[in-house]
Amino acid sequence: MRGGVSLVERIVSLEVEKAYGELKAVLLEKNCTIITEEVPVLISVRQGSLWGISPVTAKKNVNYRLAAVDSGTRITCSSSLASD
């Protein structure tokens, strides 16, 4: 982890548009607030609570970037603690 930012990458066997739609549905189901969207290549959300103390519950910004690859879609996720 560099500078408080974590990075995770995964390749899924879906086309970019389908992967984007499924990712967005999961994020909304988990009560994430969408900050920015560039369909179908970027979705940024705010997740967690100001009072959260664990990495899962702490308030953070999470960016998902999607890119087509031969076998499907590469999803790169980066997160950082929210400034507030």
C-alpha atoms as a printed R data frame, in Angstrom:
   type eleno elety resid chain resno       x       y       z
1  ATOM     1    CA   MET     A     1   0.000   0.000   0.000
2  ATOM     2    CA   ARG     A     2   1.497   3.344  -1.095
3  ATOM     3    CA   GLY     A     3   0.355   6.679   0.284
4  ATOM     4    CA   GLY     A     4  -2.777   5.202   1.855
5  ATOM     5    CA   VAL     A     5  -4.048   3.843  -1.465
6  ATOM     6    CA   SER     A     6  -4.642   0.149  -2.029
7  ATOM     7    CA   LEU     A     7  -4.856  -1.397  -5.497
8  ATOM     8    CA   VAL     A     8  -6.525  -4.646  -6.575
9  ATOM     9    CA   GLU     A     9  -6.909  -6.062 -10.078
10 ATOM    10    CA   ARG     A    10  -9.154  -8.834 -11.366
11 ATOM    11    CA   ILE     A    11 -10.104 -10.156 -14.805
12 ATOM    12    CA   VAL     A    12 -13.687 -11.311 -15.318
13 ATOM    13    CA   SER     A    13 -15.063 -13.235 -18.276
14 ATOM    14    CA   LEU     A    14 -17.677 -10.637 -19.255
15 ATOM    15    CA   GLU     A    15 -17.700  -7.919 -21.894
16 ATOM    16    CA   VAL     A    16 -17.015  -4.419 -20.540
17 ATOM    17    CA   GLU     A    17 -20.619  -3.163 -20.680
18 ATOM    18    CA   LYS     A    18 -21.988  -6.245 -18.897
19 ATOM    19    CA   ALA     A    19 -19.219  -6.153 -16.262
20 ATOM    20    CA   TYR     A    20 -19.921  -2.445 -15.652
21 ATOM    21    CA   GLY     A    21 -23.644  -3.049 -15.202
22 ATOM    22    CA   GLU     A    22 -23.122  -5.923 -12.780
23 ATOM    23    CA   LEU     A    23 -20.484  -4.012 -10.796
24 ATOM    24    CA   LYS     A    24 -22.754  -0.970 -10.483
25 ATOM    25    CA   ALA     A    25 -25.659  -3.133  -9.299
26 ATOM    26    CA   VAL     A    26 -23.500  -4.756  -6.603
27 ATOM    27    CA   LEU     A    27 -22.157  -1.392  -5.419
28 ATOM    28    CA   LEU     A    28 -25.652   0.091  -5.136
29 ATOM    29    CA   GLU     A    29 -26.858  -3.022  -3.319
30 ATOM    30    CA   LYS     A    30 -24.051  -2.474  -0.771
31 ATOM    31    CA   ASN     A    31 -25.243   1.123  -0.179
32 ATOM    32    CA   CYS     A    32 -22.315   2.807  -1.927
33 ATOM    33    CA   THR     A    33 -22.850   6.384  -3.092
34 ATOM    34    CA   ILE     A    34 -21.833   6.976  -6.709
35 ATOM    35    CA   ILE     A    35 -19.550  10.011  -7.027
36 ATOM    36    CA   THR     A    36 -18.495   9.809 -10.682
37 ATOM    37    CA   GLU     A    37 -19.346   7.639 -13.689
38 ATOM    38    CA   GLU     A    38 -17.816   7.323 -17.146
39 ATOM    39    CA   VAL     A    39 -19.849   4.460 -18.572
40 ATOM    40    CA   PRO     A    40 -18.469   1.815 -19.120
41 ATOM    41    CA   VAL     A    41 -14.858   2.512 -18.088
42 ATOM    42    CA   LEU     A    42 -14.965   4.192 -14.646
43 ATOM    43    CA   ILE     A    43 -17.164   4.254 -11.588
44 ATOM    44    CA   SER     A    44 -16.167   6.021  -8.362
45 ATOM    45    CA   VAL     A    45 -18.060   5.503  -5.126
46 ATOM    46    CA   ARG     A    46 -17.977   6.542  -1.485
47 ATOM    47    CA   GLN     A    47 -18.388   3.709   0.973
48 ATOM    48    CA   GLY     A    48 -18.365   3.263   4.735
49 ATOM    49    CA   SER     A    49 -18.917   5.553   7.683
50 ATOM    50    CA   LEU     A    50 -16.991   8.388   9.278
51 ATOM    51    CA   TRP     A    51 -17.208   6.382  12.514
52 ATOM    52    CA   GLY     A    52 -15.988   3.135  10.949
53 ATOM    53    CA   ILE     A    53 -12.777   1.853  12.519
54 ATOM    54    CA   SER     A    54 -11.919  -1.185  10.390
55 ATOM    55    CA   PRO     A    55 -10.800  -1.142   6.744
56 ATOM    56    CA   VAL     A    56 -14.213  -2.480   5.752
57 ATOM    57    CA   THR     A    57 -16.305   0.069   7.656
58 ATOM    58    CA   ALA     A    58 -14.096   3.194   7.426
59 ATOM    59    CA   LYS     A    59 -15.305   5.967   5.104
60 ATOM    60    CA   LYS     A    60 -13.386   5.712   1.827
61 ATOM    61    CA   ASN     A    61 -13.438   6.557  -1.854
62 ATOM    62    CA   VAL     A    62 -13.188   3.605  -4.216
63 ATOM    63    CA   ASN     A    63 -12.423   3.896  -7.945
64 ATOM    64    CA   TYR     A    64 -13.116   1.058 -10.377
65 ATOM    65    CA   ARG     A    65 -11.558   1.204 -13.855
66 ATOM    66    CA   LEU     A    66 -12.649  -1.276 -16.501
67 ATOM    67    CA   ALA     A    67 -10.773  -2.204 -19.680
68 ATOM    68    CA   ALA     A    68 -11.385  -4.842 -22.324
69 ATOM    69    CA   VAL     A    69  -8.818  -7.648 -22.504
70 ATOM    70    CA   ASP     A    70  -8.701 -10.773 -24.662
71 ATOM    71    CA   SER     A    71 -10.395 -12.960 -22.082
72 ATOM    72    CA   GLY     A    72 -13.001 -10.444 -20.897
73 ATOM    73    CA   THR     A    73 -12.671  -7.317 -18.752
74 ATOM    74    CA   ARG     A    74  -9.896  -6.161 -16.431
75 ATOM    75    CA   ILE     A    75 -11.264  -4.375 -13.360
76 ATOM    76    CA   THR     A    76  -8.756  -2.338 -11.394
77 ATOM    77    CA   CYS     A    77  -9.863  -1.077  -8.016
78 ATOM    78    CA   SER     A    78  -8.120   1.572  -5.936
79 ATOM    79    CA   SER     A    79  -9.277   2.975  -2.632
80 ATOM    80    CA   SER     A    80  -8.263   5.703  -0.239
81 ATOM    81    CA   LEU     A    81  -9.630   7.045   3.011
82 ATOM    82    CA   ALA     A    82 -12.102   9.876   2.527
83 ATOM    83    CA   SER     A    83 -10.684  13.274   3.480
84 ATOM    84    CA   ASP     A    84 -13.565  14.082   5.799
